mmCIF file of C-alpha atoms in Angstrom:
data_model
loop_
_atom_site.group_PDB
_atom_site.id
_atom_site.type_symbol
_atom_site.label_atom_id
_atom_site.label_comp_id
_atom_site.label_asym_id
_atom_site.label_seq_id
_atom_site.Cartn_x
_atom_site.Cartn_y
_atom_site.Cartn_z
ATOM 1 C CA MET A 1 13.530 6.323 16.427
ATOM 2 C CA ALA A 2 10.002 6.505 17.554
ATOM 3 C CA SER A 3 7.522 7.649 14.949
ATOM 4 C CA SER A 4 4.881 10.281 15.401
ATOM 5 C CA GLY A 5 1.389 9.263 16.380
ATOM 6 C CA GLU A 6 -0.208 11.202 13.579
ATOM 7 C CA GLU A 7 -2.053 9.451 10.803
ATOM 8 C CA PRO A 8 -0.258 9.369 7.457
ATOM 9 C CA ARG A 9 -0.764 12.240 5.096
ATOM 10 C CA SER A 10 -0.514 12.029 1.341
ATOM 11 C CA GLY A 11 -0.835 14.405 -1.563
ATOM 12 C CA SER A 12 1.169 17.307 -2.881
ATOM 13 C CA PRO A 13 1.063 20.958 -1.876
ATOM 14 C CA ASN A 14 -1.284 23.279 -3.749
ATOM 15 C CA ARG A 15 0.168 25.336 -6.594
ATOM 16 C CA ALA A 16 0.130 28.994 -5.687
ATOM 17 C CA GLY A 17 -2.352 31.044 -7.660
ATOM 18 C CA THR A 18 -3.877 28.130 -9.568
ATOM 19 C CA ASP A 19 -6.269 26.358 -7.227
ATOM 20 C CA THR A 20 -9.890 27.399 -7.251
ATOM 21 C CA GLY A 21 -12.056 27.173 -4.162
ATOM 22 C CA THR A 22 -13.642 23.992 -5.493
ATOM 23 C CA GLU A 23 -10.288 22.386 -6.192
ATOM 24 C CA ALA A 24 -9.068 23.306 -2.722
ATOM 25 C CA SER A 25 -12.170 21.720 -1.221
ATOM 26 C CA ALA A 26 -11.674 18.599 -3.317
ATOM 27 C CA ALA A 27 -8.051 18.420 -2.229
ATOM 28 C CA ALA A 28 -9.096 18.648 1.389
ATOM 29 C CA ASP A 29 -11.549 15.791 0.938
ATOM 30 C CA ALA A 30 -8.919 13.757 -0.873
ATOM 31 C CA ALA A 31 -6.525 14.298 1.997
ATOM 32 C CA GLN A 32 -9.106 12.920 4.361
ATOM 33 C CA LEU A 33 -9.699 9.886 2.216
ATOM 34 C CA ASP A 34 -6.055 9.048 1.733
ATOM 35 C CA THR A 35 -4.705 10.036 5.113
ATOM 36 C CA ALA A 36 -5.678 10.385 8.688
ATOM 37 C CA GLU A 37 -8.165 7.905 9.949
ATOM 38 C CA ASP A 38 -8.997 7.210 6.369
ATOM 39 C CA PHE A 39 -5.564 6.181 5.424
ATOM 40 C CA GLU A 40 -5.777 3.987 8.410
ATOM 41 C CA VAL A 41 -4.077 0.747 8.489
ATOM 42 C CA LEU A 42 -3.190 -1.216 5.518
ATOM 43 C CA GLU A 43 -1.521 -4.290 6.690
ATOM 44 C CA GLU A 44 -2.751 -6.463 3.959
ATOM 45 C CA GLU A 45 -5.151 -9.171 4.815
ATOM 46 C CA GLU A 46 -6.454 -8.668 8.247
ATOM 47 C CA GLU A 47 -6.335 -12.051 9.783
ATOM 48 C CA GLU A 48 -6.717 -15.183 7.840
ATOM 49 C CA GLU A 49 -4.071 -15.824 5.281
ATOM 50 C CA GLU A 50 -4.471 -12.117 4.576
ATOM 51 C CA GLU A 51 -2.878 -12.118 1.260
ATOM 52 C CA ASP A 52 0.114 -11.734 3.420
ATOM 53 C CA LEU A 53 1.961 -8.911 1.878
ATOM 54 C CA SER A 54 4.916 -10.823 2.999
ATOM 55 C CA GLU A 55 6.054 -10.358 -0.514
ATOM 56 C CA LEU A 56 7.659 -7.355 1.096
ATOM 57 C CA PRO A 57 11.370 -7.907 1.161
ATOM 58 C CA PRO A 58 12.636 -8.275 4.724
ATOM 59 C CA LEU A 59 15.369 -6.104 6.099
ATOM 60 C CA GLU A 60 18.724 -6.834 4.607
ATOM 61 C CA ASP A 61 20.336 -9.784 6.292
ATOM 62 C CA VAL A 62 23.378 -8.778 8.279
ATOM 63 C CA SER A 63 24.166 -12.138 9.791
ATOM 64 C CA ARG A 64 26.745 -12.803 7.107
ATOM 65 C CA ALA A 65 30.397 -12.016 7.632
ATOM 66 C CA PRO A 66 31.495 -8.463 6.824
ATOM 67 C CA VAL A 67 32.641 -7.964 3.221
ATOM 68 C CA PRO A 68 35.987 -6.257 2.672
ATOM 69 C CA ALA A 69 35.829 -2.706 1.356
ATOM 70 C CA GLN A 70 36.190 -2.441 -2.420
ATOM 71 C CA GLN A 71 39.438 -1.312 -3.931
ATOM 72 C CA SER A 72 39.612 1.557 -6.411
ATOM 73 C CA GLY A 73 42.407 2.700 -8.651
ATOM 74 C CA GLY A 74 44.583 -0.174 -7.514
ATOM 75 C CA GLU A 75 44.655 1.144 -3.960
ATOM 76 C CA ALA A 76 42.934 -0.634 -1.101
ATOM 77 C CA ALA A 77 40.258 1.660 0.317
ATOM 78 C CA GLU A 78 40.719 0.103 3.733
ATOM 79 C CA GLU A 79 38.475 0.863 6.699
ATOM 80 C CA PRO A 80 40.189 1.529 10.002
ATOM 81 C CA PRO A 81 40.583 -1.886 11.670
ATOM 82 C CA ASP A 82 38.072 -0.996 14.379
ATOM 83 C CA TRP A 83 35.269 -0.186 11.904
ATOM 84 C CA VAL A 84 32.942 -2.892 10.590
ATOM 85 C CA ASP A 85 31.282 -2.450 7.182
ATOM 86 C CA VAL A 86 27.924 -3.940 8.161
ATOM 87 C CA LEU A 87 26.467 -4.405 4.673
ATOM 88 C CA GLY A 88 29.669 -4.501 2.645
ATOM 89 C CA SER A 89 28.644 -1.370 0.750
ATOM 90 C CA GLY A 90 30.204 1.298 2.956
ATOM 91 C CA LEU A 91 26.764 2.789 3.638
ATOM 92 C CA LEU A 92 26.449 1.463 7.182
ATOM 93 C CA ARG A 93 29.479 1.211 9.491
ATOM 94 C CA LYS A 94 29.839 0.220 13.128
ATOM 95 C CA LYS A 95 32.674 0.850 15.578
ATOM 96 C CA THR A 96 32.852 -0.513 19.132
ATOM 97 C CA LEU A 97 33.594 2.112 21.772
ATOM 98 C CA VAL A 98 33.055 -0.039 24.880
ATOM 99 C CA ALA A 99 33.301 -3.827 24.625
ATOM 100 C CA GLY A 100 30.306 -5.956 25.586
ATOM 101 C CA GLN A 101 29.860 -9.292 27.382
ATOM 102 C CA GLY A 102 30.474 -11.609 24.446
ATOM 103 C CA VAL A 103 28.879 -12.743 21.196
ATOM 104 C CA ALA A 104 26.532 -15.096 23.057
ATOM 105 C CA THR A 105 24.781 -12.087 24.588
ATOM 106 C CA ARG A 106 23.724 -10.558 21.258
ATOM 107 C CA PRO A 107 19.942 -10.083 20.953
ATOM 108 C CA ARG A 108 17.806 -12.026 18.458
ATOM 109 C CA LYS A 109 15.197 -10.805 16.010
ATOM 110 C CA GLY A 110 11.773 -10.776 17.625
ATOM 111 C CA GLN A 111 13.124 -9.892 21.072
ATOM 112 C CA GLU A 112 12.363 -6.625 22.820
ATOM 113 C CA VAL A 113 15.592 -4.656 23.233
ATOM 114 C CA THR A 114 16.313 -1.521 25.237
ATOM 115 C CA ILE A 115 19.057 0.864 24.176
ATOM 116 C CA ARG A 116 20.486 4.242 25.022
ATOM 117 C CA LEU A 117 20.594 6.390 21.895
ATOM 118 C CA LYS A 118 22.202 9.640 20.838
ATOM 119 C CA ALA A 119 21.842 10.751 17.209
ATOM 120 C CA SER A 120 23.900 13.530 15.618
ATOM 121 C CA LEU A 121 24.283 15.160 12.224
ATOM 122 C CA GLU A 122 27.635 15.414 10.472
ATOM 123 C CA ASP A 123 28.188 18.872 11.951
ATOM 124 C CA GLY A 124 27.872 17.399 15.452
ATOM 125 C CA ARG A 125 24.420 18.824 16.164
ATOM 126 C CA VAL A 126 22.422 16.371 18.342
ATOM 127 C CA VAL A 127 18.952 15.705 16.940
ATOM 128 C CA GLU A 128 17.787 12.997 19.329
ATOM 129 C CA GLU A 129 18.628 11.580 22.727
ATOM 130 C CA GLU A 130 16.849 8.614 24.301
ATOM 131 C CA PRO A 131 18.159 7.337 27.653
ATOM 132 C CA SER A 132 15.952 4.232 27.366
ATOM 133 C CA LEU A 133 14.363 3.292 24.036
ATOM 134 C CA THR A 134 12.574 -0.077 23.796
ATOM 135 C CA PHE A 135 11.498 -1.705 20.532
ATOM 136 C CA THR A 136 11.033 -5.114 18.895
ATOM 137 C CA LEU A 137 14.159 -6.043 16.972
ATOM 138 C CA GLY A 138 13.438 -6.752 13.300
ATOM 139 C CA ASP A 139 9.944 -5.202 13.235
ATOM 140 C CA CYS A 140 11.045 -1.902 11.655
ATOM 141 C CA ASP A 141 9.893 -0.046 14.761
ATOM 142 C CA VAL A 142 12.921 2.247 14.541
ATOM 143 C CA LEU A 143 15.388 3.510 11.951
ATOM 144 C CA GLN A 144 16.588 0.691 9.741
ATOM 145 C CA ALA A 145 20.169 1.520 10.723
ATOM 146 C CA LEU A 146 19.294 0.555 14.311
ATOM 147 C CA ASP A 147 17.359 -2.554 13.311
ATOM 148 C CA LEU A 148 20.346 -3.760 11.308
ATOM 149 C CA CYS A 149 23.097 -2.898 13.775
ATOM 150 C CA VAL A 150 21.642 -3.528 17.241
ATOM 151 C CA GLN A 151 21.490 -7.247 16.485
ATOM 152 C CA LEU A 152 25.312 -7.095 16.204
ATOM 153 C CA LEU A 153 25.778 -5.503 19.632
ATOM 154 C CA GLU A 154 26.773 -7.470 22.706
ATOM 155 C CA MET A 155 25.083 -6.825 26.027
ATOM 156 C CA GLY A 156 26.619 -3.724 27.617
ATOM 157 C CA GLU A 157 28.431 -2.750 24.414
ATOM 158 C CA THR A 158 28.532 0.872 23.332
ATOM 159 C CA ALA A 159 29.056 1.452 19.623
ATOM 160 C CA LEU A 160 29.223 4.262 17.110
ATOM 161 C CA ILE A 161 27.150 3.778 13.930
ATOM 162 C CA VAL A 162 27.544 5.965 10.854
ATOM 163 C CA SER A 163 24.602 5.542 8.505
ATOM 164 C CA ASP A 164 23.806 6.670 4.989
ATOM 165 C CA PRO A 165 20.472 8.558 4.680
ATOM 166 C CA LYS A 166 19.007 5.473 3.005
ATOM 167 C CA TYR A 167 18.868 3.719 6.390
ATOM 168 C CA CYS A 168 17.729 6.770 8.354
ATOM 169 C CA TYR A 169 15.325 9.478 7.193
ATOM 170 C CA GLY A 170 16.184 9.348 3.507
ATOM 171 C CA ALA A 171 15.272 12.044 1.010
ATOM 172 C CA GLN A 172 12.344 13.196 3.166
ATOM 173 C CA GLY A 173 14.341 14.029 6.269
ATOM 174 C CA ARG A 174 12.480 14.781 9.493
ATOM 175 C CA SER A 175 11.115 18.242 10.027
ATOM 176 C CA PRO A 176 12.361 20.394 11.565
ATOM 177 C CA ASP A 177 15.682 19.037 12.783
ATOM 178 C CA VAL A 178 16.857 16.416 10.262
ATOM 179 C CA PRO A 179 17.390 17.801 6.723
ATOM 180 C CA PRO A 180 16.806 15.674 3.615
ATOM 181 C CA ASN A 181 19.528 13.175 2.696
ATOM 182 C CA ALA A 182 21.276 13.582 6.048
ATOM 183 C CA THR A 183 23.948 11.162 7.200
ATOM 184 C CA LEU A 184 23.527 10.336 10.896
ATOM 185 C CA THR A 185 25.986 9.244 13.540
ATOM 186 C CA LEU A 186 24.321 7.096 16.198
ATOM 187 C CA GLU A 187 25.862 6.359 19.570
ATOM 188 C CA VAL A 188 24.135 3.251 20.913
ATOM 189 C CA GLU A 189 24.470 1.254 24.114
ATOM 190 C CA LEU A 190 22.641 -2.079 24.481
ATOM 191 C CA LEU A 191 21.018 -2.041 27.918
ATOM 192 C CA GLY A 192 18.831 -5.132 27.815
ATOM 193 C CA ALA A 193 17.041 -7.781 25.742
ATOM 194 C CA ARG A 194 14.135 -10.070 26.531
ATOM 195 C CA ASP A 195 11.695 -12.283 24.695
ATOM 196 C CA ALA A 196 8.640 -10.516 23.302
ATOM 197 C CA PRO A 197 5.492 -10.877 25.404
ATOM 198 C CA ASP A 198 3.060 -13.708 24.727
ATOM 199 C CA LEU A 199 0.241 -12.125 22.717
ATOM 200 C CA GLU A 200 -2.291 -14.524 24.237
ATOM 201 C CA LEU A 201 -1.586 -13.136 27.715
ATOM 202 C CA LEU A 202 -1.793 -9.444 26.882
ATOM 203 C CA SER A 203 -4.600 -7.428 28.431
ATOM 204 C CA GLY A 204 -6.901 -5.456 26.178
ATOM 205 C CA GLN A 205 -5.041 -2.201 26.812
ATOM 206 C CA GLU A 206 -1.631 -3.813 26.300
ATOM 207 C CA LYS A 207 -2.729 -5.266 22.980
ATOM 208 C CA LEU A 208 -4.147 -1.885 21.929
ATOM 209 C CA GLU A 209 -0.934 -0.056 22.818
ATOM 210 C CA LEU A 210 1.247 -2.573 20.990
ATOM 211 C CA ALA A 211 -0.928 -2.606 17.860
ATOM 212 C CA ASN A 212 -1.129 1.185 17.806
ATOM 213 C CA ARG A 213 2.667 1.475 17.964
ATOM 214 C CA LYS A 214 2.967 -0.730 14.888
ATOM 215 C CA ARG A 215 0.171 1.180 13.126
ATOM 216 C CA GLU A 216 1.799 4.534 13.838
ATOM 217 C CA ARG A 217 5.080 3.209 12.515
ATOM 218 C CA GLY A 218 3.242 2.212 9.352
ATOM 219 C CA ASN A 219 1.902 5.760 9.130
ATOM 220 C CA PHE A 220 5.463 7.068 9.376
ATOM 221 C CA PHE A 221 6.596 4.874 6.478
ATOM 222 C CA TYR A 222 3.548 5.913 4.450
ATOM 223 C CA GLN A 223 4.488 9.574 4.934
ATOM 224 C CA GLN A 224 7.985 8.694 3.751
ATOM 225 C CA ALA A 225 6.436 7.063 0.640
ATOM 226 C CA ASP A 226 7.960 3.728 1.693
ATOM 227 C CA TYR A 227 4.787 1.727 1.095
ATOM 228 C CA VAL A 228 6.433 -1.686 1.355
ATOM 229 C CA LEU A 229 7.600 -1.050 4.921
ATOM 230 C CA ALA A 230 4.266 0.622 5.696
ATOM 231 C CA ILE A 231 2.474 -2.562 4.660
ATOM 232 C CA ASN A 232 4.886 -4.575 6.794
ATOM 233 C CA SER A 233 4.070 -2.515 9.899
ATOM 234 C CA TYR A 234 0.323 -2.616 9.298
ATOM 235 C CA ASP A 235 0.507 -6.358 8.776
ATOM 236 C CA ILE A 236 2.258 -6.825 12.123
ATOM 237 C CA ALA A 237 -0.401 -4.681 13.811
ATOM 238 C CA LEU A 238 -3.186 -6.778 12.299
ATOM 239 C CA LYS A 239 -1.565 -10.010 13.394
ATOM 240 C CA ILE A 240 -1.418 -8.668 16.941
ATOM 241 C CA LEU A 241 -5.080 -7.643 16.817
ATOM 242 C CA SER A 242 -6.167 -10.964 15.305
ATOM 243 C CA SER A 243 -4.195 -13.160 17.683
ATOM 244 C CA SER A 244 -6.125 -15.405 20.044
ATOM 245 C CA SER A 245 -6.296 -14.453 23.698
ATOM 246 C CA LYS A 246 -6.568 -16.195 27.035
ATOM 247 C CA VAL A 247 -7.666 -12.951 28.647
ATOM 248 C CA ASP A 248 -11.233 -11.662 28.692
ATOM 249 C CA PHE A 249 -11.743 -8.182 27.233
ATOM 250 C CA SER A 250 -14.459 -5.725 28.203
ATOM 251 C CA PRO A 251 -16.998 -4.677 25.545
ATOM 252 C CA GLU A 252 -15.285 -1.283 25.407
ATOM 253 C CA GLU A 253 -11.899 -2.896 24.762
ATOM 254 C CA GLU A 254 -13.398 -5.131 22.083
ATOM 255 C CA ALA A 255 -14.834 -2.045 20.358
ATOM 256 C CA GLU A 256 -11.488 -0.233 20.543
ATOM 257 C CA LEU A 257 -9.618 -3.238 19.139
ATOM 258 C CA LEU A 258 -12.066 -3.437 16.232
ATOM 259 C CA GLU A 259 -11.688 0.275 15.532
ATOM 260 C CA VAL A 260 -7.897 -0.015 15.358
ATOM 261 C CA LYS A 261 -8.248 -3.073 13.145
ATOM 262 C CA VAL A 262 -10.449 -1.133 10.716
ATOM 263 C CA LYS A 263 -7.911 1.704 10.646
ATOM 264 C CA CYS A 264 -5.140 -0.738 9.878
ATOM 265 C CA LEU A 265 -7.099 -2.383 7.055
ATOM 266 C CA ASN A 266 -8.017 0.981 5.538
ATOM 267 C CA ASN A 267 -4.404 2.144 5.608
ATOM 268 C CA LEU A 268 -3.308 -1.203 4.276
ATOM 269 C CA ALA A 269 -5.634 -0.759 1.300
ATOM 270 C CA ALA A 270 -4.221 2.738 0.720
ATOM 271 C CA SER A 271 -0.642 1.407 0.655
ATOM 272 C CA GLN A 272 -1.577 -1.503 -1.594
ATOM 273 C CA LEU A 273 -3.211 0.914 -4.023
ATOM 274 C CA LYS A 274 0.026 2.916 -4.126
ATOM 275 C CA LEU A 275 1.840 -0.246 -5.215
ATOM 276 C CA ASP A 276 -0.906 -1.277 -7.709
ATOM 277 C CA HIS A 277 -1.666 -4.397 -5.668
ATOM 278 C CA TYR A 278 -5.318 -4.252 -6.678
ATOM 279 C CA GLU A 279 -6.462 -7.709 -5.597
ATOM 280 C CA ALA A 280 -4.858 -7.277 -2.174
ATOM 281 C CA ALA A 281 -6.362 -3.791 -1.797
ATOM 282 C CA LEU A 282 -9.801 -5.107 -2.766
ATOM 283 C CA LYS A 283 -9.526 -7.809 -0.129
ATOM 284 C CA SER A 284 -8.559 -5.267 2.535
ATOM 285 C CA CYS A 285 -11.512 -3.041 1.609
ATOM 286 C CA ASN A 286 -13.912 -5.977 1.751
ATOM 287 C CA LEU A 287 -12.647 -6.906 5.214
ATOM 288 C CA VAL A 288 -13.374 -3.372 6.412
ATOM 289 C CA LEU A 289 -16.858 -3.469 4.890
ATOM 290 C CA GLU A 290 -17.584 -6.780 6.620
ATOM 291 C CA HIS A 291 -17.208 -4.963 9.933
ATOM 292 C CA GLN A 292 -18.494 -1.556 8.845
ATOM 293 C CA PRO A 293 -20.644 -1.683 5.666
ATOM 294 C CA GLY A 294 -20.968 2.094 5.715
ATOM 295 C CA ASN A 295 -17.259 2.903 5.977
ATOM 296 C CA ILE A 296 -16.843 5.712 3.430
ATOM 297 C CA LYS A 297 -13.089 5.308 3.051
ATOM 298 C CA ALA A 298 -13.377 1.594 2.311
ATOM 299 C CA LEU A 299 -16.230 2.205 -0.158
ATOM 300 C CA PHE A 300 -14.247 4.934 -1.892
ATOM 301 C CA ARG A 301 -11.108 2.797 -2.168
ATOM 302 C CA LYS A 302 -13.054 -0.257 -3.329
ATOM 303 C CA GLY A 303 -14.602 1.856 -6.055
ATOM 304 C CA LYS A 304 -11.161 3.098 -7.077
ATOM 305 C CA VAL A 305 -9.767 -0.441 -7.169
ATOM 306 C CA LEU A 306 -12.598 -1.677 -9.367
ATOM 307 C CA ALA A 307 -12.194 1.351 -11.632
ATOM 308 C CA GLN A 308 -8.470 0.636 -11.990
ATOM 309 C CA GLN A 309 -9.423 -2.870 -13.088
ATOM 310 C CA GLY A 310 -11.857 -1.484 -15.678
ATOM 311 C CA GLU A 311 -14.914 -2.704 -13.760
ATOM 312 C CA TYR A 312 -16.831 0.559 -14.127
ATOM 313 C CA ARG A 313 -20.265 -1.035 -13.894
ATOM 314 C CA GLU A 314 -19.400 -2.446 -10.440
ATOM 315 C CA ALA A 315 -17.488 0.629 -9.272
ATOM 316 C CA ILE A 316 -20.201 3.220 -9.996
ATOM 317 C CA PRO A 317 -22.875 1.931 -7.558
ATOM 318 C CA ILE A 318 -20.240 1.615 -4.818
ATOM 319 C CA LEU A 319 -19.179 5.239 -5.233
ATOM 320 C CA LYS A 320 -22.839 6.269 -5.350
ATOM 321 C CA ALA A 321 -23.323 4.528 -1.999
ATOM 322 C CA ALA A 322 -20.341 6.440 -0.578
ATOM 323 C CA LEU A 323 -21.683 9.712 -1.959
ATOM 324 C CA LYS A 324 -25.079 9.054 -0.420
ATOM 325 C CA LEU A 325 -23.389 8.761 2.968
ATOM 326 C CA GLU A 326 -21.417 11.977 2.432
ATOM 327 C CA PRO A 327 -23.143 14.074 -0.276
ATOM 328 C CA SER A 328 -20.839 17.076 0.135
ATOM 329 C CA ASN A 329 -17.629 15.151 -0.557
ATOM 330 C CA LYS A 330 -16.109 16.726 -3.677
ATOM 331 C CA THR A 331 -13.552 13.945 -4.109
ATOM 332 C CA ILE A 332 -16.234 11.284 -4.445
ATOM 333 C CA HIS A 333 -18.208 13.572 -6.782
ATOM 334 C CA THR A 334 -15.169 13.997 -9.014
ATOM 335 C CA GLU A 335 -14.281 10.308 -9.055
ATOM 336 C CA LEU A 336 -17.871 9.297 -9.772
ATOM 337 C CA SER A 337 -18.164 11.767 -12.666
ATOM 338 C CA LYS A 338 -14.992 10.394 -14.231
ATOM 339 C CA LEU A 339 -16.235 6.824 -13.904
ATOM 340 C CA VAL A 340 -19.633 7.583 -15.438
ATOM 341 C CA LYS A 341 -17.915 9.118 -18.466
ATOM 342 C CA LYS A 342 -15.465 6.225 -18.777
ATOM 343 C CA HIS A 343 -18.323 3.747 -18.529
ATOM 344 C CA ALA A 344 -20.246 5.542 -21.287
ATOM 345 C CA ASP A 345 -17.154 5.525 -23.509
ATOM 346 C CA GLN A 346 -16.619 1.854 -22.749
ATOM 347 C CA LYS A 347 -20.203 0.977 -23.723
ATOM 348 C CA HIS A 348 -19.883 2.940 -26.998
ATOM 349 C CA VAL A 349 -16.709 1.053 -27.905
ATOM 350 C CA GLU A 350 -18.350 -2.294 -27.109
ATOM 351 C CA THR A 351 -21.422 -1.409 -29.198
ATOM 352 C CA GLU A 352 -19.263 -0.534 -32.203
ATOM 353 C CA MET A 353 -17.301 -3.751 -31.786
ATOM 354 C CA TYR A 354 -20.459 -5.887 -31.749
ATOM 355 C CA ARG A 355 -21.801 -4.128 -34.847
ATOM 356 C CA LYS A 356 -18.611 -4.879 -36.721
ATOM 357 C CA MET A 357 -18.697 -8.508 -35.609
ATOM 358 C CA LEU A 358 -22.260 -8.778 -36.979
ATOM 359 C CA GLY A 359 -21.244 -7.190 -40.261
ATOM 360 C CA ASN A 360 -23.364 -4.108 -39.651
ATOM 361 C CA PRO A 361 -20.977 -1.260 -38.898
ATOM 362 C CA SER A 362 -22.607 1.986 -37.945
ATOM 363 C CA THR A 363 -22.180 5.022 -40.172
ATOM 364 C CA PRO A 364 -23.226 7.998 -38.070
ATOM 365 C CA GLY A 365 -24.509 10.890 -40.166
ATOM 366 C CA ALA A 366 -24.887 8.855 -43.344
ATOM 367 C CA PRO A 367 -28.172 9.278 -45.329
ATOM 368 C CA GLY A 368 -30.836 6.621 -44.903
ATOM 369 C CA LYS A 369 -30.602 5.605 -48.600
ATOM 370 C CA CYS A 370 -27.639 5.490 -50.900
ATOM 371 C CA LYS A 371 -28.125 6.156 -54.614
ATOM 372 C CA ASP A 372 -25.042 4.264 -55.729
ATOM 373 C CA LYS A 373 -25.457 1.000 -53.918
ATOM 374 C CA VAL A 374 -23.130 -1.781 -54.866
ATOM 375 C CA PRO A 375 -24.716 -5.121 -55.893
ATOM 376 C CA TRP A 376 -23.810 -6.643 -52.576
ATOM 377 C CA SER A 377 -26.065 -4.197 -50.785
ATOM 378 C CA ILE A 378 -29.242 -5.903 -52.191
ATOM 379 C CA PRO A 379 -31.134 -7.422 -49.255
ATOM 380 C CA TRP A 380 -30.508 -11.157 -48.945
ATOM 381 C CA LYS A 381 -34.263 -11.864 -48.779
ATOM 382 C CA TRP A 382 -34.703 -10.452 -52.277
ATOM 383 C CA LEU A 383 -31.873 -12.574 -53.600
ATOM 384 C CA PHE A 384 -33.355 -15.666 -51.995
ATOM 385 C CA GLY A 385 -36.794 -14.962 -53.523
ATOM 386 C CA ALA A 386 -35.368 -14.395 -56.982
ATOM 387 C CA THR A 387 -33.392 -17.614 -56.774
ATOM 388 C CA ALA A 388 -36.503 -19.558 -55.729
ATOM 389 C CA ILE A 389 -38.530 -18.185 -58.667
ATOM 390 C CA ALA A 390 -35.769 -19.053 -61.122
ATOM 391 C CA LEU A 391 -35.542 -22.609 -59.837
ATOM 392 C CA GLY A 392 -39.311 -22.922 -60.019
ATOM 393 C CA GLY A 393 -39.275 -21.830 -63.685
ATOM 394 C CA VAL A 394 -36.610 -24.401 -64.517
ATOM 395 C CA ALA A 395 -38.619 -27.157 -62.836
ATOM 396 C CA LEU A 396 -41.794 -26.190 -64.741
ATOM 397 C CA SER A 397 -39.911 -26.270 -68.075
ATOM 398 C CA VAL A 398 -38.675 -29.747 -67.306
ATOM 399 C CA VAL A 399 -42.229 -30.995 -66.558
ATOM 400 C CA ILE A 400 -43.650 -29.506 -69.787
ATOM 401 C CA ALA A 401 -40.823 -31.003 -71.835
ATOM 402 C CA ALA A 402 -41.451 -34.435 -70.311
ATOM 403 C CA ARG A 403 -45.147 -34.352 -71.252
ATOM 404 C CA ASN A 404 -44.323 -33.490 -74.821
#
């Protein structure tokens, strides 16, 4: 299903009766930094090799033959013969209602498909109807249940799909009509399929619209806390924006494309941070700062990445630069204060370690002189002088004895 165009939002609701005005203000600033335009795109590396978050596992492969339903208690838990267990787990089933035009007419991943869709809850309540929904097959533009099953439909086929919440809206649901952990029944008819457009031939507006659809889908996954799929969508958006073109764009279109690219990279960094992919997040932040050195969100996230890596000395000036650009931001104030304290603690620990390595451990609060010093506390210079005098006396005795 199509995702909302809103930017992703993160964070948890305030606890009633416990938040002070300052904390509420800080939370509001944090929401801006980790959502909305700030959360902007993440799609790992922006263009180049872009760290390619392709470590993201692709959608489950459904090209294999259906696996028979498991047996329990010695009895065969058989599916009706007209139902297909798409993944072999019983969580996603497909039943043909109207036959299509043959297996050869099935769409391929990467093609643009158009379907008629009707989605219902288990009680029969319809929560969505789309007479003509177009999306790129395999790009996670829609519910995963559709991405997995539409590739099994023949042209003109109408099918019934019963999907576990895992492949629909999951534990989050979709406010206000789809409750959490809701099983959906999808009635789908495959109306058409065609090859995806050549990115090099897209006009500026067409490229913007396509990239924004992928970005908004990434925002949807971010709101669902599915950061792997969010990264996947942002990455696709960035590849669209970074693709070469045989069409000339106006300066205004160029500026709009760059703005969307920055949003994608910022949101990409946010998603990578959620997964502790610090090097990838740092790269995404740096790509934003190459285009916009004063981007507060990128500066804030870069500072957070460096702090997570223990690089407090590098992180502090970056957060100070962000704070200078937005002095009233409580979130940056809070983060900077924490880093300054951590850096001070880190320096104290290092100082103590060096003292121990040099055999001169510090003893805070101890008196300057100790009455009961052990012999080993005598300064080494004194010992050296005493030894030299003793050797000199021995040498003089030898000379006197030789003369006698």
